[in-house]
């Protein structure tokens, strides 16, 4: 086996698959000259967001509060506080895309609430990754057989197989316009963005003795 001819190849696979998750962020904000009023308004608006998210289950897979900020606004000439600002950001993951547009619009229609997204993605354990790896291995074997056949030989054994990487394209944000609170919310149609998945392997095979004459 050690003296057998060896062919080294690279196998690749590229797929575009439907996304499995959609993420977006919801930020509730408040501002007032009085600190307690700012905090009360922020708590009220955050609670309103939570009520809408509660009503959206089971379309909402998970939600996470990412950042709470409260800070004073001061005059440039000194440290006198002229107002207090507050914000709470929640990241929402949705699995039911049919409810996504309506949910985002309902949230965006709340007072002093900003919505950004969605960002499309696959689950970390998505079958798409496994399928891409299998396809890359099949491609490597097919290439090795092509080289062997061109030499009048055949593939006899696998010596080495190395995974050189599996990648998915970074999630992209869909652009969407939202009405201000109090206005009629426009209809929003979202088209899920296909997720490119790419896998590559490097393999070394032994082949039978080539026919070179």
Tab-separated table of C-alpha atoms in Angstrom:
chain	number	residue	atom	x	y	z
A	1	UNK	CA	0.000	0.000	0.000
A	2	UNK	CA	2.844	2.384	0.840
A	3	UNK	CA	4.297	2.007	-2.674
A	4	UNK	CA	0.952	2.425	-4.452
A	5	UNK	CA	0.408	5.542	-6.551
A	6	UNK	CA	-1.453	8.304	-4.730
A	7	UNK	CA	-3.835	10.952	-6.032
A	8	UNK	CA	-4.684	14.020	-3.911
A	9	UNK	CA	-7.886	15.941	-4.588
A	10	UNK	CA	-10.089	18.635	-3.124
A	11	UNK	CA	-13.829	18.102	-2.901
A	12	UNK	CA	-16.246	21.018	-2.707
A	13	UNK	CA	-19.978	21.529	-2.325
A	14	UNK	CA	-22.124	24.639	-2.510
A	15	UNK	CA	-25.797	24.835	-1.636
A	16	UNK	CA	-28.389	27.563	-1.197
A	17	UNK	CA	-31.013	26.534	1.325
A	18	UNK	CA	-34.023	28.191	2.893
A	19	UNK	CA	-33.325	29.926	6.222
A	20	UNK	CA	-34.602	28.326	9.399
A	21	UNK	CA	-34.433	31.315	11.747
A	22	UNK	CA	-35.102	35.035	11.548
A	23	UNK	CA	-33.748	37.410	14.174
A	24	UNK	CA	-34.570	41.043	14.773
A	25	UNK	CA	-34.009	43.549	17.550
A	26	UNK	CA	-36.543	45.682	19.392
A	27	UNK	CA	-35.384	48.762	21.294
A	28	UNK	CA	-37.695	50.686	23.606
A	29	UNK	CA	-36.513	54.187	24.533
A	30	UNK	CA	-37.555	56.960	26.891
A	31	UNK	CA	-36.414	60.521	27.632
A	32	UNK	CA	-37.512	63.076	30.198
A	33	UNK	CA	-36.066	65.765	32.414
A	34	UNK	CA	-37.039	63.742	35.456
A	35	UNK	CA	-35.136	60.515	36.073
A	36	UNK	CA	-38.021	58.663	37.715
A	37	UNK	CA	-40.349	59.589	34.866
A	38	UNK	CA	-37.813	58.306	32.335
A	39	UNK	CA	-37.491	54.995	34.174
A	40	UNK	CA	-41.266	54.641	34.516
A	41	UNK	CA	-41.832	55.279	30.824
A	42	UNK	CA	-39.070	52.882	29.882
A	43	UNK	CA	-40.549	50.152	32.067
A	44	UNK	CA	-44.010	50.769	30.603
A	45	UNK	CA	-42.818	50.587	27.005
A	46	UNK	CA	-40.700	47.506	27.680
A	47	UNK	CA	-43.727	45.830	29.247
A	48	UNK	CA	-45.805	46.632	26.173
A	49	UNK	CA	-43.161	44.955	24.007
A	50	UNK	CA	-43.239	41.887	26.231
A	51	UNK	CA	-47.026	41.650	25.968
A	52	UNK	CA	-46.835	41.611	22.159
A	53	UNK	CA	-44.077	38.996	22.212
A	54	UNK	CA	-46.057	36.848	24.646
A	55	UNK	CA	-49.030	36.964	22.291
A	56	UNK	CA	-46.823	35.922	19.356
A	57	UNK	CA	-45.843	32.544	20.813
A	58	UNK	CA	-45.180	29.879	19.558
A	59	UNK	CA	-43.871	31.766	16.502
A	60	UNK	CA	-41.203	33.274	18.781
A	61	UNK	CA	-38.512	30.678	19.436
A	62	UNK	CA	-36.603	32.756	21.967
A	63	UNK	CA	-36.036	36.307	23.133
A	64	UNK	CA	-33.096	37.798	24.975
A	65	UNK	CA	-32.603	41.159	26.628
A	66	UNK	CA	-29.249	42.269	25.336
A	67	UNK	CA	-28.710	45.720	26.778
A	68	UNK	CA	-30.249	48.094	29.305
A	69	UNK	CA	-28.942	51.653	29.226
A	70	UNK	CA	-29.790	54.643	31.405
A	71	UNK	CA	-27.699	57.776	31.139
A	72	UNK	CA	-27.910	61.517	31.880
A	73	UNK	CA	-27.718	64.244	29.265
A	74	UNK	CA	-25.659	67.197	30.410
A	75	UNK	CA	-24.976	70.657	29.088
A	76	UNK	CA	-21.725	71.132	27.241
A	77	UNK	CA	-20.634	73.843	29.638
A	78	UNK	CA	-20.908	71.742	32.778
A	79	UNK	CA	-22.319	68.743	34.565
A	80	UNK	CA	-25.859	70.011	35.051
A	81	UNK	CA	-28.264	67.292	33.946
A	82	UNK	CA	-30.901	68.495	31.494
A	83	UNK	CA	-32.536	65.138	30.740
A	84	UNK	CA	-32.325	61.415	31.304
A	85	UNK	CA	-32.317	58.782	28.565
A	86	UNK	CA	-33.070	55.084	28.809
A	87	UNK	CA	-33.256	52.154	26.414
A	88	UNK	CA	-33.824	48.398	26.530
A	89	UNK	CA	-32.946	46.178	23.565
A	90	UNK	CA	-34.412	42.726	23.062
A	91	UNK	CA	-33.306	40.258	20.401
A	92	UNK	CA	-36.128	38.093	19.081
A	93	UNK	CA	-35.739	34.817	17.180
A	94	UNK	CA	-38.698	33.721	15.065
A	95	UNK	CA	-39.256	30.320	13.450
A	96	UNK	CA	-42.655	30.991	11.846
A	97	UNK	CA	-41.955	33.367	8.981
A	98	UNK	CA	-45.637	33.797	8.162
A	99	UNK	CA	-46.049	35.722	11.425
A	100	UNK	CA	-42.781	37.662	11.159
A	101	UNK	CA	-43.907	40.682	9.164
A	102	UNK	CA	-47.042	41.285	11.222
A	103	UNK	CA	-45.134	40.931	14.493
A	104	UNK	CA	-42.449	43.395	13.460
A	105	UNK	CA	-45.060	45.920	12.354
A	106	UNK	CA	-46.993	45.610	15.604
A	107	UNK	CA	-43.833	46.221	17.577
A	108	UNK	CA	-42.747	49.124	15.382
A	109	UNK	CA	-46.138	50.771	15.876
A	110	UNK	CA	-45.503	51.143	19.617
A	111	UNK	CA	-44.500	54.522	20.983
A	112	UNK	CA	-40.744	55.155	21.022
A	113	UNK	CA	-39.865	51.645	19.831
A	114	UNK	CA	-37.280	50.912	17.141
A	115	UNK	CA	-37.232	47.634	15.207
A	116	UNK	CA	-34.248	46.443	13.135
A	117	UNK	CA	-33.924	43.305	11.042
A	118	UNK	CA	-34.575	40.595	10.184
A	119	UNK	CA	-31.321	38.685	9.956
A	120	UNK	CA	-31.809	35.259	8.360
A	121	UNK	CA	-29.817	32.203	9.404
A	122	UNK	CA	-29.709	28.437	9.835
A	123	UNK	CA	-29.778	26.525	13.090
A	124	UNK	CA	-26.296	25.486	14.312
A	125	UNK	CA	-27.307	21.837	13.928
A	126	UNK	CA	-29.069	22.298	10.601
A	127	UNK	CA	-29.100	19.180	8.352
A	128	UNK	CA	-27.884	21.489	5.568
A	129	UNK	CA	-24.363	21.415	7.014
A	130	UNK	CA	-24.266	17.615	7.107
A	131	UNK	CA	-25.599	17.399	3.556
A	132	UNK	CA	-22.940	19.819	2.347
A	133	UNK	CA	-20.160	17.803	3.981
A	134	UNK	CA	-21.439	14.581	2.409
A	135	UNK	CA	-21.629	16.285	-0.974
A	136	UNK	CA	-18.044	17.538	-0.628
A	137	UNK	CA	-16.808	14.016	0.141
A	138	UNK	CA	-18.722	12.637	-2.846
A	139	UNK	CA	-17.158	15.332	-5.018
A	140	UNK	CA	-13.661	14.416	-3.819
A	141	UNK	CA	-14.242	10.746	-4.599
A	142	UNK	CA	-15.649	11.572	-8.026
A	143	UNK	CA	-12.604	13.688	-8.848
A	144	UNK	CA	-10.216	10.984	-7.690
A	145	UNK	CA	-11.980	8.464	-9.912
A	146	UNK	CA	-11.789	10.830	-12.879
A	147	UNK	CA	-8.036	11.231	-12.424
A	148	UNK	CA	-7.587	7.493	-12.014
A	149	UNK	CA	-9.634	6.716	-15.114
A	150	UNK	CA	-7.603	9.224	-17.117
A	151	UNK	CA	-4.536	7.157	-16.175
A	152	UNK	CA	-6.179	3.833	-16.938
A	153	UNK	CA	-6.350	3.025	-13.220
A	154	UNK	CA	-8.947	2.821	-10.474
A	155	UNK	CA	-9.269	4.094	-6.923
A	156	UNK	CA	-8.335	1.381	-4.447
A	157	UNK	CA	-8.286	2.961	-0.966
A	158	UNK	CA	-8.655	6.149	1.041
A	159	UNK	CA	-5.480	7.283	2.779
A	160	UNK	CA	-6.541	10.578	4.318
A	161	UNK	CA	-9.563	12.837	4.553
A	162	UNK	CA	-9.374	16.350	6.001
A	163	UNK	CA	-12.195	18.830	6.546
A	164	UNK	CA	-10.906	22.191	5.334
A	165	UNK	CA	-13.937	24.161	6.353
A	166	UNK	CA	-17.668	24.591	6.261
A	167	UNK	CA	-19.082	28.065	6.009
A	168	UNK	CA	-22.377	29.850	5.762
A	169	UNK	CA	-22.771	33.349	4.423
A	170	UNK	CA	-23.165	36.067	7.064
A	171	UNK	CA	-26.739	36.932	7.899
A	172	UNK	CA	-28.099	39.927	6.057
A	173	UNK	CA	-30.623	42.496	7.177
A	174	UNK	CA	-33.720	43.095	5.123
A	175	UNK	CA	-34.596	46.743	4.656
A	176	UNK	CA	-38.053	47.715	5.800
A	177	UNK	CA	-39.848	50.963	6.419
A	178	UNK	CA	-42.154	51.391	9.413
A	179	UNK	CA	-44.795	53.944	10.233
A	180	UNK	CA	-44.658	56.112	13.318
A	181	UNK	CA	-46.821	55.314	16.299
A	182	UNK	CA	-50.407	56.378	15.762
A	183	UNK	CA	-50.288	55.986	11.980
A	184	UNK	CA	-51.813	53.078	10.090
A	185	UNK	CA	-49.184	50.354	9.837
A	186	UNK	CA	-48.307	49.535	6.223
A	187	UNK	CA	-48.339	46.008	4.898
A	188	UNK	CA	-44.948	44.341	5.035
A	189	UNK	CA	-43.939	41.407	2.882
A	190	UNK	CA	-40.658	39.728	3.749
A	191	UNK	CA	-38.856	37.357	1.404
A	192	UNK	CA	-36.603	34.929	3.304
A	193	UNK	CA	-33.038	35.170	2.042
A	194	UNK	CA	-31.514	31.853	0.852
A	195	UNK	CA	-28.533	30.844	2.959
A	196	UNK	CA	-25.400	29.753	1.067
A	197	UNK	CA	-23.642	26.783	2.663
A	198	UNK	CA	-20.214	25.698	1.422
A	199	UNK	CA	-18.106	22.723	2.474
A	200	UNK	CA	-14.667	21.562	1.343
A	201	UNK	CA	-12.488	18.519	2.047
A	202	UNK	CA	-9.039	17.399	0.986
A	203	UNK	CA	-8.512	13.700	0.366
A	204	UNK	CA	-5.719	11.359	-0.669
A	205	UNK	CA	-6.498	8.058	-2.379
A	206	UNK	CA	-4.337	5.209	-3.569
A	207	UNK	CA	-4.940	4.018	-7.105
A	208	UNK	CA	-3.976	0.940	-9.037
A	209	UNK	CA	-0.928	0.995	-11.269
A	210	UNK	CA	-1.500	3.531	-14.083
A	211	UNK	CA	-1.374	2.503	-17.726
A	212	UNK	CA	0.980	5.077	-19.172
A	213	UNK	CA	1.874	3.474	-22.465
